[in-house]
């Protein structure tokens, strides 16, 4: 239960607001400082009081030594007993007083709590403030702790220079420091602590007020409100809180710009998706037309020729027709291979991107005899990559070459792809008519498609072109 209580208190403390924690810590440390100051002041006063108690003990012992001289010369111990008893009655702090003759025997005495034999020697064993000595001609004060009287100052004062003996006086130290520690000191200390606490609270509130505003601004940003600006106070304009406010304003501005850019990209994405859907529909339409117009007609023609064979009985007439049907079937297989290759080249899966690009370039060269297409792979021998990476690089190069052949009318197209560290870098260059690169080009499906493919793979693609000079397409795609 004790551990659970500690955990519960810790959770409760951590759950309060930052400014309350800071105020609480200020008050706590102020209290500790106040206690330390009071302890320091009390220690100083206590040491001073102890010194004064020692001086008082010596003064009383010397006075009694002077007063007892006549009684000892006249041998009147009872009168001296009465004198000492009266002194103890007048001063509550004197615990005992007795006179010893030169032989160490008690001549007269007065004790508040009765005679304690060890007092005769205990004072001689500890000497804190005075000098340790057995000579009766020296004034000596020692601090003694006894089970009967507690802490006392035991002072020995010589009587007539020690010729008659010594006077021993015990002064209580029970209330030594407290009479100096007056209520005024406590009152002033409490006032000082209250002032420091109020000052701490004021400073804390002043320092945490900007943090409160920042927290409120963060809550607004969480709700999607980026039109916010924090004004740093003149006090905290150049400190950490002021810099935090400036950084927050920059962050809010950046988030607003990012939100605007996101909205813009969202519109582009929707447009791109629509274009992809339209392109897919167009591709399906082309495939449908290709299958219907070309493959369908071809199969229909083969079917007619096979039906015509049914009416022939002469083997010499049948054989040429079978050869023609066989040739037509070869053309049909080639047509199917072309359709499949356009959808996804088998070489890309079987042998990798280099062989797939070479095969694609060879096909393009057959249909574009006036254009020379050069391909230079670097550090790609026997390297295979993620299928997603390979197909997207292949489509980027395919789109770049098709755009060049359709619109730029080049004489030369150069393709370079290189494995460099953890990236694949590529360049497609043509010497065609070029075009003006501007933001409007981003809306073109081919360019946007290439850029989106690179971006989806964590890479980037840029296009540089100038009219009459040609076009350069550069891309970089990470392999990890």
C-alpha positions as a printed Julia matrix, in Angstrom:
480×3 Matrix{Float64}:
   0.0     0.0      0.0
   2.89    2.32     0.76
   4.43    1.74    -2.66
   1.04    2.26    -4.35
   0.59    5.52    -2.45
   4.0     6.73    -3.62
   3.23    5.79    -7.23
  -0.18    7.48    -6.98
   1.37   10.67    -5.59
   4.02   10.67    -8.31
   1.37   10.24   -11.03
  -0.72   13.03    -9.5
   2.32   15.32    -9.38
   3.32   14.54   -12.95
  -0.27   15.03   -14.11
  -0.54   18.69   -13.05
   0.35   21.54   -15.37
   3.94   22.63   -15.89
   3.44   26.05   -14.28
   2.02   24.44   -11.1
   5.01   22.09   -10.99
   7.37   25.04   -11.41
   5.61   27.09    -8.73
   5.67   24.07    -6.41
   9.38   23.53    -7.0
  10.09   27.22    -6.38
   8.15   27.11    -3.11
   9.84   23.86    -2.06
  13.37   25.13    -2.71
  12.52   28.48    -1.14
  11.37   26.62     1.99
  14.6    24.61     2.01
  16.65   27.78     1.61
  14.68   29.42     4.43
  15.3    26.45     6.72
  19.0    26.53     5.83
  19.17   30.27     6.53
  17.4    29.85     9.87
  19.74   27.01    10.8
  22.76   29.11     9.85
  21.51   32.1     11.85
  20.65   29.9     14.81
  24.12   28.3     14.71
  25.77   31.71    14.75
  23.61   32.89    17.64
  24.12   29.61    19.48
  27.91   29.85    19.23
  27.73   33.44    20.36
  25.46   32.47    23.22
  27.76   29.65    24.3
  30.66   32.05    24.4
  28.65   34.48    26.49
  27.58   31.64    28.79
  31.23   30.76    29.31
  32.05   34.37    30.15
  29.05   34.52    32.5
  30.16   31.31    34.21
  33.65   32.74    34.7
  32.25   36.02    36.0
  30.04   34.29    38.57
  32.88   31.99    39.66
  35.27   34.94    40.13
  32.67   36.94    42.06
  31.94   34.02    44.38
  35.67   33.41    44.79
  36.12   37.0     45.97
  33.08   36.82    48.26
  34.17   33.51    49.8
  37.68   34.67    50.72
  36.67   36.13    54.11
  34.56   33.12    55.07
  37.43   30.75    54.38
  39.94   32.86    56.32
  37.59   32.99    59.33
  36.63   29.34    58.9
  32.87   30.0     58.61
  31.65   27.25    56.23
  27.97   27.57    57.21
  27.86   31.28    56.35
  29.51   30.47    53.0
  26.95   27.67    52.44
  24.18   30.21    52.96
  25.84   32.64    50.54
  26.14   29.95    47.85
  22.57   28.73    48.43
  21.3    32.27    48.07
  23.19   32.67    44.8
  21.6    29.46    43.45
  18.17   30.66    44.54
  18.61   34.0     42.79
  19.91   32.47    39.54
  18.06   29.41    38.2
  20.79   28.63    35.75
  23.48   28.04    38.45
  23.26   24.3     39.21
  25.92   24.08    41.89
  28.69   26.04    43.6
  31.25   24.78    46.08
  34.58   25.86    47.49
  37.56   23.52    47.76
  40.51   24.13    50.04
  44.09   23.62    48.96
  43.87   19.93    49.84
  40.91   19.42    47.5
  38.35   18.98    50.27
  35.0    20.75    50.02
  34.78   23.67    52.47
  31.26   24.86    51.57
  28.74   23.9     48.88
  25.26   24.32    47.41
  23.65   21.89    44.94
  20.24   22.11    43.28
  20.01   18.39    42.57
  22.19   17.08    45.34
  25.89   16.4     45.51
  27.31   14.38    42.67
  30.72   12.97    43.51
  31.98   12.64    39.94
  31.7    16.4     39.49
  34.9    16.71    41.41
  36.86   15.01    38.62
  34.6    15.21    35.54
  35.36   18.85    34.98
  39.03   18.15    34.8
  38.72   15.48    32.1
  37.1    17.66    29.39
  38.25   21.17    28.61
  36.68   22.78    25.49
  36.89   26.52    26.04
  39.45   26.77    28.82
  42.88   25.38    29.5
  43.37   21.92    30.96
  45.22   22.41    34.22
  45.32   21.13    37.83
  46.83   24.36    39.18
  44.51   26.29    41.48
  45.9    29.67    40.42
  44.34   29.57    36.88
  40.79   30.42    35.78
  39.5    27.36    33.93
  36.17   26.55    32.18
  35.24   23.17    30.75
  32.07   21.89    29.07
  30.76   18.82    30.88
  27.89   16.42    30.23
  26.66   14.56    33.31
  23.65   12.26    33.82
  22.48   14.5     36.68
  22.82   18.04    35.29
  23.09   17.48    31.54
  25.32   19.91    29.63
  27.02   22.45    31.91
  29.95   24.83    32.03
  32.16   23.93    35.02
  34.36   26.91    35.94
  37.17   26.91    38.48
  38.24   30.31    39.91
  41.21   30.66    42.32
  40.47   32.05    45.78
  43.11   34.6     46.77
  45.35   33.49    43.89
  44.81   29.85    44.79
  46.33   30.16    48.23
  43.03   29.38    49.94
  41.67   27.01    47.24
  39.24   27.3     44.32
  35.59   28.1     43.73
  33.75   25.67    41.4
  30.56   26.83    39.67
  28.3    24.81    37.33
  26.18   26.8     34.85
  23.37   25.06    32.88
  23.49   25.17    29.06
  19.96   23.86    28.56
  18.56   27.17    27.39
  21.81   28.73    26.24
  20.9    29.66    22.67
  17.19   30.17    22.93
  17.13   33.53    24.61
  19.02   34.96    21.63
  16.68   33.37    19.14
  13.84   35.81    19.67
  10.42   35.84    18.01
  11.43   38.83    15.95
  14.07   36.78    14.13
  11.51   34.06    13.31
   8.98   36.69    12.23
  11.47   38.42     9.94
  12.59   35.08     8.51
   8.97   34.1      7.78
   8.36   37.46     6.11
  11.45   37.01     3.97
  10.34   33.49     2.98
   6.86   34.72     2.09
   8.33   37.54     0.01
  10.62   35.13    -1.82
   7.7    32.75    -2.39
   5.51   35.52    -3.82
   8.39   36.73    -5.95
   9.0    33.16    -7.15
   5.33   32.7     -8.05
   5.28   36.02    -9.93
   8.46   35.16   -11.86
   7.14   31.66   -12.58
   3.85   32.97   -13.94
   5.68   35.57   -16.0
   8.03   32.94   -17.45
   5.38   30.29   -18.06
   2.78   32.6    -19.59
   4.51   32.41   -23.03
   4.62   28.61   -22.66
   0.88   28.65   -21.96
   0.31   30.63   -25.15
   2.51   28.19   -27.08
   0.48   25.27   -25.69
  -2.77   26.95   -26.75
  -1.3    27.54   -30.18
  -0.26   23.87   -30.42
  -3.84   22.85   -29.63
  -5.07   25.09   -32.45
  -2.56   23.55   -34.84
  -3.74   20.06   -33.81
  -7.2    21.11   -34.98
  -5.78   22.2    -38.34
  -5.67   25.96   -37.73
  -2.31   27.11   -39.1
  -3.14   30.83   -39.29
  -1.48   31.63   -35.99
   1.34   33.92   -34.91
   2.92   34.28   -31.46
   4.2    37.66   -30.32
   7.13   37.3    -27.91
   7.11   39.76   -25.0
   9.84   42.38   -24.71
  11.19   40.54   -21.66
  11.59   37.17   -23.38
  12.17   38.39   -26.91
  15.81   37.26   -27.12
  15.9    34.42   -24.59
  15.11   30.74   -25.11
  11.34   31.28   -24.86
  11.51   34.09   -27.41
  13.53   31.9    -29.74
  11.02   29.09   -29.15
   8.17   31.45   -30.11
  10.01   32.47   -33.28
  10.72   28.82   -34.12
   7.05   28.01   -33.49
   5.97   30.79   -35.87
   8.34   29.43   -38.51
   6.97   25.92   -37.92
   3.37   27.15   -38.2
   4.23   28.96   -41.43
   5.96   25.85   -42.74
   2.96   23.71   -41.84
   0.63   26.15   -43.58
   2.8    26.08   -46.7
   2.99   22.28   -46.45
  -0.8    22.13   -46.1
  -1.2    24.31   -49.19
   1.33   22.17   -51.02
  -0.47   19.03   -49.84
  -3.76   20.36   -51.15
  -2.06   21.2    -54.42
  -0.45   17.75   -54.58
  -3.78   16.17   -53.71
  -5.35   17.92   -56.68
  -2.44   16.77   -58.85
  -2.76   13.25   -57.46
  -6.46   13.15   -58.24
  -5.72   14.45   -61.7
  -2.96   11.9    -62.09
  -5.19    9.07   -60.89
  -7.88   10.14   -63.32
  -5.32   10.19   -66.11
  -4.07    6.74   -65.08
  -7.63    5.42   -65.13
  -8.19    6.99   -68.53
  -4.87    5.61   -69.74
  -5.8     2.15   -68.47
  -9.11    2.39   -70.26
  -7.35    3.53   -73.43
  -4.85    0.69   -73.06
  -7.65   -1.82   -72.59
  -9.39   -0.33   -75.61
  -6.21   -0.68   -77.67
  -5.74   -4.25   -76.47
  -9.37   -4.99   -77.24
  -9.02   -3.49   -80.72
  -5.76   -5.32   -81.24
  -7.29   -8.64   -80.23
 -10.46   -8.03   -82.23
  -9.09   -6.33   -85.35
  -5.82   -8.17   -85.75
  -5.89  -11.42   -83.78
  -9.63  -11.89   -84.29
  -9.41  -11.33   -88.06
  -6.38  -13.58   -88.23
  -8.16  -16.43   -86.44
 -11.24  -15.92   -88.58
  -9.08  -16.12   -91.74
  -7.41  -19.31   -90.48
 -10.8   -20.76   -89.73
 -11.99  -20.05   -93.31
  -8.88  -21.56   -94.8
  -9.28  -24.7    -92.71
 -12.91  -24.96   -93.8
 -11.84  -24.64   -97.43
  -9.52  -27.6    -96.92
 -12.5   -29.78   -96.24
 -13.6   -29.47   -99.9
 -10.18  -30.38  -101.33
  -9.23  -33.94  -102.12
  -6.07  -33.45  -104.12
  -3.01  -33.68  -101.89
  -1.04  -31.35  -104.14
  -3.6   -28.6   -103.54
  -3.9   -29.26   -99.8
  -0.16  -29.1    -99.03
   0.45  -25.42  -100.14
  -2.6   -24.32   -98.22
  -1.42  -26.07   -95.08
   1.92  -24.31   -95.46
   0.1   -20.97   -95.78
  -1.97  -21.71   -92.67
   1.21  -22.64   -90.83
   2.78  -19.32   -91.86
  -0.32  -17.5    -90.71
  -0.12  -19.27   -87.36
   3.51  -18.19   -86.99
   2.42  -14.59   -87.6
  -0.34  -15.03   -85.03
   2.12  -16.29   -82.44
   4.36  -13.3    -83.19
   1.37  -10.99   -82.78
   0.57  -12.54   -79.39
   4.21  -12.16   -78.33
   4.07   -8.47   -79.29
   0.9    -7.86   -77.31
   2.36   -9.66   -74.28
   5.63   -7.73   -74.62
   3.76   -4.42   -74.64
   1.9    -5.41   -71.49
   5.0    -6.64   -69.61
   8.23   -7.79   -71.27
   9.04  -11.39   -70.2
  12.77  -10.64   -70.32
  12.33   -8.22   -67.41
  11.31  -11.06   -65.13
  13.59  -13.71   -66.64
  16.88  -11.89   -67.23
  16.66   -8.43   -65.68
  16.41   -4.8    -66.65
  19.5    -4.6    -68.91
  18.37   -7.33   -71.31
  14.79   -5.98   -71.25
  15.98   -2.48   -72.25
  18.24   -3.89   -74.99
  15.31   -5.87   -76.42
  13.09   -2.78   -76.28
  15.72   -0.64   -78.04
  16.1    -3.25   -80.77
  12.32   -3.25   -81.36
  12.27    0.56   -81.49
  15.22    0.6    -83.91
  13.36   -1.69   -86.36
  10.47    0.76   -86.6
  12.63    3.93   -86.49
  15.52    3.29   -88.85
  16.5     6.99   -89.03
  17.13    7.22   -85.27
  20.24    5.79   -83.61
  19.58    4.59   -80.06
  22.63    3.96   -77.85
  22.48    2.19   -74.51
  25.3     2.16   -71.9
  24.73    0.14   -68.69
  27.38    0.72   -65.97
  27.98   -1.6    -62.98
  24.78   -3.49   -63.76
  26.23   -6.8    -64.97
  24.58   -9.73   -63.21
  22.73   -7.33   -60.9
  19.07   -7.92   -60.15
  16.88   -5.52   -58.2
  13.46   -5.42   -56.66
  10.79   -6.16   -59.3
   9.06   -2.88   -58.48
  12.3    -0.97   -59.09
  13.01   -2.76   -62.37
   9.55   -2.32   -63.89
   9.39    1.38   -62.94
  12.85    2.13   -64.36
  11.87    0.24   -67.51
   8.63    2.27   -67.82
  10.5     5.57   -67.24
  12.96    4.76   -70.02
  10.14    3.48   -72.24
   8.11    6.68   -71.71
  11.16    8.93   -72.27
  12.08    7.16   -75.54
   8.47    7.15   -76.79
   8.08   10.88   -76.02
  11.3    11.62   -77.86
  10.34    9.54   -80.92
   6.79   10.95   -81.05
   7.47   14.64   -80.42
  11.18   15.54   -80.64
  12.16   13.99   -84.01
  15.72   13.2    -82.89
  18.62   11.7    -84.81
  20.24   10.21   -81.72
  18.98    8.98   -78.38
  21.47    7.98   -75.64
  20.48    5.98   -72.56
  22.84    5.6    -69.59
  21.95    3.78   -66.37
  24.47    3.23   -63.59
  24.57    1.46   -60.24
  26.22    3.99   -57.91
  26.49    3.13   -54.21
  22.9     2.56   -53.0
  21.24    4.19   -56.0
  20.49    3.64   -59.65
  21.14    6.78   -61.69
  19.88    7.22   -65.2
  20.09    9.73   -68.06
  18.12    9.77   -71.33
  19.42   12.37   -73.8
  18.15   13.22   -77.29
  19.15   15.85   -79.88
  15.56   16.59   -80.91
  13.7    19.88   -81.23
  13.26   20.24   -77.45
  10.59   22.24   -75.66
  10.21   24.94   -73.0
  10.36   23.53   -69.48
   7.86   25.22   -67.2
   5.29   24.36   -64.56
   2.65   23.76   -67.23
   4.58   20.7    -68.4
   3.89   19.04   -65.01
   0.31   18.51   -66.09
   1.32   16.38   -69.08
   0.56   12.77   -68.36
   3.85   11.34   -69.64
   6.07   13.73   -67.66
   3.89   13.49   -64.54
   3.85    9.71   -64.78
   7.65    9.49   -64.9
   8.01   11.87   -61.95
   5.42    9.99   -59.91
   7.1     6.64   -60.59
  10.44    7.99   -59.3
   8.78    9.61   -56.3
   6.91    6.44   -55.33
  10.26    4.64   -55.11
  11.76    7.36   -52.9
  13.77    8.89   -55.73
  13.56   11.92   -57.96
  13.32   12.77   -61.65
  14.13   16.04   -63.43
  13.75   17.17   -67.03
  15.89   19.78   -68.77
  15.11   20.9    -72.3
  15.75   23.79   -74.65
  14.25   24.43   -78.02
  16.53   23.48   -80.9
  19.03   21.71   -78.65
  17.34   18.67   -77.16
  16.08   17.15   -73.91
  17.76   15.52   -70.9
  15.82   13.32   -68.49
  17.65   12.47   -65.24
  16.5    10.18   -62.47
  17.84    8.69   -59.25
  16.2     5.77   -57.45
  17.49    4.18   -54.19
  17.95    0.43   -54.29
  17.52   -0.14   -50.5
